[in-house]
PDB file of C-alpha atoms in Angstrom:
ATOM      1  CA  UNK A 607      10.872  -2.586 -17.075  1.00  0.00           C
ATOM      2  CA  UNK A 608      13.225  -5.514 -17.740  1.00  0.00           C
ATOM      3  CA  UNK A 609      16.914  -4.977 -18.516  1.00  0.00           C
ATOM      4  CA  UNK A 610      19.492  -7.474 -19.756  1.00  0.00           C
ATOM      5  CA  UNK A 611      23.238  -8.035 -19.444  1.00  0.00           C
ATOM      6  CA  UNK A 612      25.633 -10.858 -20.370  1.00  0.00           C
ATOM      7  CA  UNK A 613      27.110 -12.705 -17.374  1.00  0.00           C
ATOM      8  CA  UNK A 614      29.543 -15.578 -16.801  1.00  0.00           C
ATOM      9  CA  UNK A 615      29.657 -18.265 -14.079  1.00  0.00           C
ATOM     10  CA  UNK A 616      31.316 -17.102 -10.848  1.00  0.00           C
ATOM     11  CA  UNK A 617      31.138 -13.430 -11.771  1.00  0.00           C
ATOM     12  CA  UNK A 618      30.130 -11.336  -8.753  1.00  0.00           C
ATOM     13  CA  UNK A 619      27.147  -9.110  -9.527  1.00  0.00           C
ATOM     14  CA  UNK A 620      27.439  -5.476  -8.554  1.00  0.00           C
ATOM     15  CA  UNK A 621      24.881  -4.218  -6.044  1.00  0.00           C
ATOM     16  CA  UNK A 622      24.331  -1.253  -8.365  1.00  0.00           C
ATOM     17  CA  UNK A 623      22.452  -3.387 -10.906  1.00  0.00           C
ATOM     18  CA  UNK A 624      20.191  -5.213  -8.422  1.00  0.00           C
ATOM     19  CA  UNK A 625      16.518  -4.186  -8.286  1.00  0.00           C
ATOM     20  CA  UNK A 626      16.799  -3.789  -4.490  1.00  0.00           C
ATOM     21  CA  UNK A 627      19.609  -3.895  -1.968  1.00  0.00           C
ATOM     22  CA  UNK A 628      20.134  -7.236  -0.241  1.00  0.00           C
ATOM     23  CA  UNK A 629      19.658  -5.540   3.120  1.00  0.00           C
ATOM     24  CA  UNK A 630      16.417  -3.893   1.996  1.00  0.00           C
ATOM     25  CA  UNK A 631      13.068  -4.670   3.615  1.00  0.00           C
ATOM     26  CA  UNK A 632      11.791  -5.684   0.156  1.00  0.00           C
ATOM     27  CA  UNK A 633      12.953  -9.241  -0.672  1.00  0.00           C
ATOM     28  CA  UNK A 634      14.897  -9.807  -3.876  1.00  0.00           C
ATOM     29  CA  UNK A 635      13.554 -12.733  -5.908  1.00  0.00           C
ATOM     30  CA  UNK A 636      16.369 -14.912  -7.284  1.00  0.00           C
ATOM     31  CA  UNK A 637      15.451 -17.004 -10.305  1.00  0.00           C
ATOM     32  CA  UNK A 638      17.237 -19.791 -12.214  1.00  0.00           C
ATOM     33  CA  UNK A 639      20.967 -19.507 -12.866  1.00  0.00           C
ATOM     34  CA  UNK A 640      21.882 -17.526  -9.736  1.00  0.00           C
ATOM     35  CA  UNK A 641      23.303 -18.342  -6.310  1.00  0.00           C
ATOM     36  CA  UNK A 642      23.330 -16.287  -3.118  1.00  0.00           C
ATOM     37  CA  UNK A 643      26.588 -16.481  -1.184  1.00  0.00           C
ATOM     38  CA  UNK A 644      26.032 -15.032   2.315  1.00  0.00           C
ATOM     39  CA  UNK A 645      26.070 -12.405   3.407  1.00  0.00           C
ATOM     40  CA  UNK A 646      25.637 -10.245   0.304  1.00  0.00           C
ATOM     41  CA  UNK A 647      27.135 -11.836  -2.809  1.00  0.00           C
ATOM     42  CA  UNK A 648      25.172 -13.047  -5.832  1.00  0.00           C
ATOM     43  CA  UNK A 649      26.931 -15.003  -8.575  1.00  0.00           C
ATOM     44  CA  UNK A 650      25.685 -16.655 -11.787  1.00  0.00           C
ATOM     45  CA  UNK A 651      25.980 -20.440 -12.001  1.00  0.00           C
ATOM     46  CA  UNK A 652      25.657 -20.487 -15.803  1.00  0.00           C
ATOM     47  CA  UNK A 653      26.641 -18.256 -18.704  1.00  0.00           C
ATOM     48  CA  UNK A 654      23.810 -16.346 -20.317  1.00  0.00           C
ATOM     49  CA  UNK A 655      21.725 -13.196 -20.303  1.00  0.00           C
ATOM     50  CA  UNK A 656      20.990 -11.678 -16.899  1.00  0.00           C
ATOM     51  CA  UNK A 657      17.390 -10.421 -16.764  1.00  0.00           C
ATOM     52  CA  UNK A 658      16.450  -7.792 -14.176  1.00  0.00           C
ATOM     53  CA  UNK A 659      12.790  -6.981 -13.549  1.00  0.00           C
ATOM     54  CA  UNK A 660      12.690  -3.759 -11.534  1.00  0.00           C
ATOM     55  CA  UNK A 661       8.932  -3.887 -10.989  1.00  0.00           C
ATOM     56  CA  UNK A 662       8.825  -7.444  -9.638  1.00  0.00           C
ATOM     57  CA  UNK A 663      12.170  -7.099  -7.807  1.00  0.00           C
ATOM     58  CA  UNK A 664      13.320 -10.238  -9.627  1.00  0.00           C
ATOM     59  CA  UNK A 665      16.554 -11.305 -11.275  1.00  0.00           C
ATOM     60  CA  UNK A 666      17.468 -14.446 -13.240  1.00  0.00           C
ATOM     61  CA  UNK A 667      19.760 -15.816 -15.965  1.00  0.00           C
ATOM     62  CA  UNK A 668      18.438 -17.052 -19.310  1.00  0.00           C
ATOM     63  CA  UNK A 669      20.391 -19.995 -20.686  1.00  0.00           C
ATOM     64  CA  UNK A 670      19.274 -22.099 -23.643  1.00  0.00           C
ATOM     65  CA  UNK A 671      21.295 -25.143 -22.636  1.00  0.00           C
ATOM     66  CA  UNK A 672      20.833 -27.505 -19.746  1.00  0.00           C
ATOM     67  CA  UNK A 673      17.843 -29.543 -18.625  1.00  0.00           C
ATOM     68  CA  UNK A 674      14.581 -28.432 -17.129  1.00  0.00           C
ATOM     69  CA  UNK A 675      14.241 -28.679 -13.342  1.00  0.00           C
ATOM     70  CA  UNK A 676      10.634 -28.349 -12.086  1.00  0.00           C
ATOM     71  CA  UNK A 677       9.905 -25.273  -9.987  1.00  0.00           C
ATOM     72  CA  UNK A 678       6.703 -24.545  -8.061  1.00  0.00           C
ATOM     73  CA  UNK A 679       4.216 -22.453 -10.111  1.00  0.00           C
ATOM     74  CA  UNK A 680       5.831 -23.320 -13.464  1.00  0.00           C
ATOM     75  CA  UNK A 681       3.277 -24.036 -16.187  1.00  0.00           C
ATOM     76  CA  UNK A 682       4.230 -27.061 -18.267  1.00  0.00           C
ATOM     77  CA  UNK A 683       3.073 -29.248 -21.136  1.00  0.00           C
ATOM     78  CA  UNK A 684       3.097 -32.834 -19.833  1.00  0.00           C
ATOM     79  CA  UNK A 685       2.343 -36.218 -21.413  1.00  0.00           C
ATOM     80  CA  UNK A 686       0.343 -38.867 -19.572  1.00  0.00           C
ATOM     81  CA  UNK A 687       2.431 -42.040 -19.316  1.00  0.00           C
ATOM     82  CA  UNK A 688       0.110 -44.247 -17.276  1.00  0.00           C
ATOM     83  CA  UNK A 689      -2.572 -44.079 -14.607  1.00  0.00           C
ATOM     84  CA  UNK A 690      -2.843 -45.628 -11.140  1.00  0.00           C
ATOM     85  CA  UNK A 691      -5.654 -45.643  -8.591  1.00  0.00           C
ATOM     86  CA  UNK A 692      -5.734 -41.918  -7.844  1.00  0.00           C
ATOM     87  CA  UNK A 693      -3.169 -40.214 -10.059  1.00  0.00           C
ATOM     88  CA  UNK A 694      -1.935 -39.902 -13.608  1.00  0.00           C
ATOM     89  CA  UNK A 695       1.832 -40.349 -13.949  1.00  0.00           C
ATOM     90  CA  UNK A 696       3.061 -37.783 -16.464  1.00  0.00           C
ATOM     91  CA  UNK A 697       6.276 -37.206 -18.359  1.00  0.00           C
ATOM     92  CA  UNK A 698       7.689 -33.662 -18.134  1.00  0.00           C
ATOM     93  CA  UNK A 699      11.069 -34.346 -19.746  1.00  0.00           C
ATOM     94  CA  UNK A 700      13.008 -37.581 -20.378  1.00  0.00           C
ATOM     95  CA  UNK A 701      15.370 -36.675 -17.497  1.00  0.00           C
ATOM     96  CA  UNK A 702      12.855 -35.901 -14.746  1.00  0.00           C
ATOM     97  CA  UNK A 703      10.850 -38.380 -12.649  1.00  0.00           C
ATOM     98  CA  UNK A 704       7.181 -38.851 -13.473  1.00  0.00           C
ATOM     99  CA  UNK A 705       5.019 -35.997 -12.236  1.00  0.00           C
ATOM    100  CA  UNK A 706       1.928 -36.982 -10.278  1.00  0.00           C
ATOM    101  CA  UNK A 707      -1.348 -35.449 -11.462  1.00  0.00           C
ATOM    102  CA  UNK A 708      -4.305 -36.325  -9.167  1.00  0.00           C
ATOM    103  CA  UNK A 709      -7.430 -37.505 -10.983  1.00  0.00           C
ATOM    104  CA  UNK A 710      -9.427 -34.823  -9.144  1.00  0.00           C
ATOM    105  CA  UNK A 711      -7.051 -31.951 -10.013  1.00  0.00           C
ATOM    106  CA  UNK A 712      -9.312 -30.704 -12.807  1.00  0.00           C
ATOM    107  CA  UNK A 713     -12.070 -28.120 -12.790  1.00  0.00           C
ATOM    108  CA  UNK A 714     -15.497 -29.408 -11.794  1.00  0.00           C
ATOM    109  CA  UNK A 715     -14.657 -33.119 -11.533  1.00  0.00           C
ATOM    110  CA  UNK A 716     -15.658 -35.705  -8.953  1.00  0.00           C
ATOM    111  CA  UNK A 717     -14.794 -39.357  -8.449  1.00  0.00           C
ATOM    112  CA  UNK A 718     -17.596 -40.234 -10.863  1.00  0.00           C
ATOM    113  CA  UNK A 719     -16.698 -37.652 -13.511  1.00  0.00           C
ATOM    114  CA  UNK A 720     -12.899 -37.659 -13.367  1.00  0.00           C
ATOM    115  CA  UNK A 721     -11.230 -37.459 -16.786  1.00  0.00           C
ATOM    116  CA  UNK A 722     -10.306 -40.616 -18.648  1.00  0.00           C
ATOM    117  CA  UNK A 723      -6.867 -39.819 -19.997  1.00  0.00           C
ATOM    118  CA  UNK A 724      -5.028 -42.518 -21.901  1.00  0.00           C
ATOM    119  CA  UNK A 725      -1.293 -42.949 -22.417  1.00  0.00           C
ATOM    120  CA  UNK A 726      -0.026 -40.197 -24.713  1.00  0.00           C
ATOM    121  CA  UNK A 727      -2.668 -37.630 -23.736  1.00  0.00           C
ATOM    122  CA  UNK A 728      -1.370 -34.090 -23.306  1.00  0.00           C
ATOM    123  CA  UNK A 729      -2.165 -31.761 -20.406  1.00  0.00           C
ATOM    124  CA  UNK A 730      -1.363 -28.150 -19.651  1.00  0.00           C
ATOM    125  CA  UNK A 731      -0.613 -28.038 -15.935  1.00  0.00           C
ATOM    126  CA  UNK A 732       1.083 -26.134 -13.125  1.00  0.00           C
ATOM    127  CA  UNK A 733       3.746 -27.489 -10.774  1.00  0.00           C
ATOM    128  CA  UNK A 734       2.453 -27.447  -7.179  1.00  0.00           C
ATOM    129  CA  UNK A 735       5.282 -29.334  -5.481  1.00  0.00           C
ATOM    130  CA  UNK A 736       8.863 -30.046  -6.532  1.00  0.00           C
ATOM    131  CA  UNK A 737      10.829 -31.712  -3.690  1.00  0.00           C
ATOM    132  CA  UNK A 738      14.418 -32.492  -4.562  1.00  0.00           C
ATOM    133  CA  UNK A 739      14.223 -36.225  -3.845  1.00  0.00           C
ATOM    134  CA  UNK A 740      10.544 -36.923  -4.574  1.00  0.00           C
ATOM    135  CA  UNK A 741       8.280 -36.951  -7.617  1.00  0.00           C
ATOM    136  CA  UNK A 742       6.939 -33.513  -8.538  1.00  0.00           C
ATOM    137  CA  UNK A 743       3.206 -32.887  -8.306  1.00  0.00           C
ATOM    138  CA  UNK A 744       1.131 -30.970 -10.847  1.00  0.00           C
ATOM    139  CA  UNK A 745      -2.450 -29.738 -11.165  1.00  0.00           C
ATOM    140  CA  UNK A 746      -4.824 -28.688 -13.935  1.00  0.00           C
ATOM    141  CA  UNK A 747      -6.840 -26.282 -11.783  1.00  0.00           C
ATOM    142  CA  UNK A 748      -6.239 -23.388  -9.416  1.00  0.00           C
ATOM    143  CA  UNK A 749      -6.215 -24.887  -5.873  1.00  0.00           C
ATOM    144  CA  UNK A 750      -7.685 -21.658  -4.462  1.00  0.00           C
ATOM    145  CA  UNK A 751     -10.616 -21.261  -6.856  1.00  0.00           C
ATOM    146  CA  UNK A 752     -11.057 -24.684  -8.427  1.00  0.00           C
ATOM    147  CA  UNK A 753     -11.073 -23.010 -11.848  1.00  0.00           C
ATOM    148  CA  UNK A 754      -8.995 -24.311 -14.744  1.00  0.00           C
ATOM    149  CA  UNK A 755      -7.363 -20.944 -15.553  1.00  0.00           C
ATOM    150  CA  UNK A 756      -6.646 -22.241 -19.054  1.00  0.00           C
ATOM    151  CA  UNK A 757      -5.214 -25.550 -17.892  1.00  0.00           C
ATOM    152  CA  UNK A 758      -6.468 -29.037 -18.668  1.00  0.00           C
ATOM    153  CA  UNK A 759      -6.296 -31.613 -21.446  1.00  0.00           C
ATOM    154  CA  UNK A 760      -4.825 -30.404 -24.739  1.00  0.00           C
ATOM    155  CA  UNK A 761      -6.840 -31.981 -27.529  1.00  0.00           C
ATOM    156  CA  UNK A 762      -5.642 -32.334 -31.123  1.00  0.00           C
ATOM    157  CA  UNK A 763      -2.736 -30.094 -32.203  1.00  0.00           C
ATOM    158  CA  UNK A 764       0.976 -30.930 -32.059  1.00  0.00           C
ATOM    159  CA  UNK A 765       3.849 -30.409 -29.614  1.00  0.00           C
ATOM    160  CA  UNK A 766       7.146 -28.795 -30.616  1.00  0.00           C
ATOM    161  CA  UNK A 767      10.426 -28.644 -28.691  1.00  0.00           C
ATOM    162  CA  UNK A 768      11.869 -25.204 -27.917  1.00  0.00           C
ATOM    163  CA  UNK A 769      14.705 -24.025 -25.695  1.00  0.00           C
ATOM    164  CA  UNK A 770      14.109 -23.200 -22.044  1.00  0.00           C
ATOM    165  CA  UNK A 771      15.159 -19.621 -22.736  1.00  0.00           C
ATOM    166  CA  UNK A 772      12.557 -18.861 -25.367  1.00  0.00           C
ATOM    167  CA  UNK A 773       9.914 -20.732 -23.354  1.00  0.00           C
ATOM    168  CA  UNK A 774      10.391 -18.294 -20.482  1.00  0.00           C
ATOM    169  CA  UNK A 775      10.332 -15.329 -22.887  1.00  0.00           C
ATOM    170  CA  UNK A 776       7.094 -16.543 -24.495  1.00  0.00           C
ATOM    171  CA  UNK A 777       5.500 -16.656 -21.044  1.00  0.00           C
ATOM    172  CA  UNK A 778       6.305 -13.019 -20.274  1.00  0.00           C
ATOM    173  CA  UNK A 779       3.286 -10.732 -20.047  1.00  0.00           C
ATOM    174  CA  UNK A 780       4.860  -8.309 -22.514  1.00  0.00           C
ATOM    175  CA  UNK A 781       6.613 -10.482 -25.088  1.00  0.00           C
ATOM    176  CA  UNK A 782       7.698  -7.611 -27.340  1.00  0.00           C
ATOM    177  CA  UNK A 783       8.942  -5.193 -24.681  1.00  0.00           C
ATOM    178  CA  UNK A 784      10.413  -7.660 -22.194  1.00  0.00           C
ATOM    179  CA  UNK A 785      11.305 -10.668 -24.330  1.00  0.00           C
ATOM    180  CA  UNK A 786      12.046  -9.197 -27.753  1.00  0.00           C
ATOM    181  CA  UNK A 787       9.447 -11.494 -29.339  1.00  0.00           C
ATOM    182  CA  UNK A 788       6.782 -10.568 -31.890  1.00  0.00           C
ATOM    183  CA  UNK A 789       6.582 -13.920 -33.659  1.00  0.00           C
ATOM    184  CA  UNK A 790       3.181 -14.984 -32.257  1.00  0.00           C
ATOM    185  CA  UNK A 791       1.771 -11.488 -32.670  1.00  0.00           C
ATOM    186  CA  UNK A 792       2.789 -11.463 -36.340  1.00  0.00           C
ATOM    187  CA  UNK A 793       1.406 -14.960 -37.006  1.00  0.00           C
ATOM    188  CA  UNK A 794      -1.912 -13.990 -35.405  1.00  0.00           C
ATOM    189  CA  UNK A 795      -2.365 -11.410 -38.165  1.00  0.00           C
ATOM    190  CA  UNK A 796      -2.149 -14.221 -40.754  1.00  0.00           C
ATOM    191  CA  UNK A 797      -4.097 -17.158 -39.277  1.00  0.00           C
ATOM    192  CA  UNK A 798      -6.085 -18.118 -36.159  1.00  0.00           C
ATOM    193  CA  UNK A 799      -4.242 -20.512 -33.839  1.00  0.00           C
ATOM    194  CA  UNK A 800      -3.853 -21.612 -30.211  1.00  0.00           C
ATOM    195  CA  UNK A 801      -0.669 -22.167 -28.236  1.00  0.00           C
ATOM    196  CA  UNK A 802       0.163 -23.468 -24.781  1.00  0.00           C
ATOM    197  CA  UNK A 803       3.756 -22.736 -23.787  1.00  0.00           C
ATOM    198  CA  UNK A 804       5.414 -24.981 -21.212  1.00  0.00           C
ATOM    199  CA  UNK A 805       8.295 -23.823 -19.059  1.00  0.00           C
ATOM    200  CA  UNK A 806       9.744 -27.310 -19.701  1.00  0.00           C
ATOM    201  CA  UNK A 807      10.618 -26.429 -23.304  1.00  0.00           C
ATOM    202  CA  UNK A 808       7.431 -27.717 -24.915  1.00  0.00           C
ATOM    203  CA  UNK A 809       4.892 -25.716 -26.898  1.00  0.00           C
ATOM    204  CA  UNK A 810       1.529 -27.091 -28.017  1.00  0.00           C
ATOM    205  CA  UNK A 811       0.078 -25.603 -31.199  1.00  0.00           C
ATOM    206  CA  UNK A 812      -3.377 -26.042 -32.699  1.00  0.00           C
ATOM    207  CA  UNK A 813      -4.914 -24.411 -35.768  1.00  0.00           C
ATOM    208  CA  UNK A 814      -7.396 -25.090 -38.561  1.00  0.00           C
ATOM    209  CA  UNK A 815      -5.174 -27.598 -40.348  1.00  0.00           C
ATOM    210  CA  UNK A 816      -1.933 -29.575 -40.198  1.00  0.00           C
ATOM    211  CA  UNK A 817      -0.177 -27.190 -42.604  1.00  0.00           C
ATOM    212  CA  UNK A 818      -0.902 -24.175 -40.400  1.00  0.00           C
ATOM    213  CA  UNK A 819       0.154 -26.023 -37.237  1.00  0.00           C
ATOM    214  CA  UNK A 820       3.483 -27.001 -38.802  1.00  0.00           C
ATOM    215  CA  UNK A 821       4.112 -23.446 -39.979  1.00  0.00           C
ATOM    216  CA  UNK A 822       3.542 -22.000 -36.509  1.00  0.00           C
ATOM    217  CA  UNK A 823       5.850 -24.625 -34.982  1.00  0.00           C
ATOM    218  CA  UNK A 824       8.518 -24.009 -37.608  1.00  0.00           C
ATOM    219  CA  UNK A 825       8.347 -20.238 -37.068  1.00  0.00           C
ATOM    220  CA  UNK A 826       8.860 -20.647 -33.325  1.00  0.00           C
ATOM    221  CA  UNK A 827      11.729 -23.119 -33.715  1.00  0.00           C
ATOM    222  CA  UNK A 828      13.553 -21.015 -36.333  1.00  0.00           C
ATOM    223  CA  UNK A 829      13.207 -17.896 -34.180  1.00  0.00           C
ATOM    224  CA  UNK A 830      14.630 -19.887 -31.285  1.00  0.00           C
ATOM    225  CA  UNK A 831      17.539 -21.597 -33.047  1.00  0.00           C
ATOM    226  CA  UNK A 832      18.636 -18.555 -35.067  1.00  0.00           C
ATOM    227  CA  UNK A 833      18.132 -16.014 -32.283  1.00  0.00           C
ATOM    228  CA  UNK A 834      16.106 -13.724 -34.553  1.00  0.00           C
ATOM    229  CA  UNK A 835      15.495 -10.112 -33.563  1.00  0.00           C
ATOM    230  CA  UNK A 836      12.150  -8.339 -33.986  1.00  0.00           C
ATOM    231  CA  UNK A 837      12.650  -7.331 -37.639  1.00  0.00           C
ATOM    232  CA  UNK A 838      13.989 -10.769 -38.568  1.00  0.00           C
ATOM    233  CA  UNK A 839      10.942 -12.395 -36.958  1.00  0.00           C
ATOM    234  CA  UNK A 840       8.639 -10.227 -39.070  1.00  0.00           C
ATOM    235  CA  UNK A 841      10.521 -11.201 -42.240  1.00  0.00           C
ATOM    236  CA  UNK A 842      10.332 -14.887 -41.290  1.00  0.00           C
ATOM    237  CA  UNK A 843       6.564 -14.736 -40.874  1.00  0.00           C
ATOM    238  CA  UNK A 844       6.121 -12.959 -44.193  1.00  0.00           C
ATOM    239  CA  UNK A 845       8.217 -15.639 -45.913  1.00  0.00           C
ATOM    240  CA  UNK A 846       6.576 -18.667 -44.265  1.00  0.00           C
ATOM    241  CA  UNK A 847       3.007 -17.440 -44.543  1.00  0.00           C
ATOM    242  CA  UNK A 848       3.231 -15.935 -48.028  1.00  0.00           C
ATOM    243  CA  UNK A 849       0.002 -16.670 -49.870  1.00  0.00           C
ATOM    244  CA  UNK A 850      -1.887 -17.881 -46.791  1.00  0.00           C
TER     245      UNK A 850
END
């Protein structure tokens, strides 16, 4: 179960609300927006909603402002900028350095069959390395299995900008219960569509036509900007998709 609370920068978090004690044998996972001050103090670095996942022993702060900073294991929507001998150089956000995507980091490829991605091509990838002073590295396959796990080139469709906060919520396993989101669930009852949500504040949408793609993107962006609750999301979908 995930609980939420509003926090401010510098506010010391009470040990009573932490999933585990800091001196416990089970490690506490600190996510974005938090700082550990030894020996046992945790303080937010940004204002926002504090999320506490008791099952995963994780805690983080959701904040819709600020820029995306790559973290290992984040899934992202990236744009190929150019290619060199062995890697594609991809844009994650305008503020971050190019991410390096090896030509062979795709399922079932070899030097002879590696993908031919041109400038502007979209990929759904995972961050494998994010050193502070070096270019991040990404992959379109699981390094352990070699399988794509849903990653790879994103063909057709359109990309929409969303906040970092709603991107994280859309990636939760239980969007309704943990993230307060039913928008995609409601749209799925109206039309068939595909989405790929990037932790970097990008969401790729594809459907049977341009009109449907734009409606899905608009629904997500309005939910994001207006902070709609569950009932308001349902009303929005009924209004946007009336007659479809």
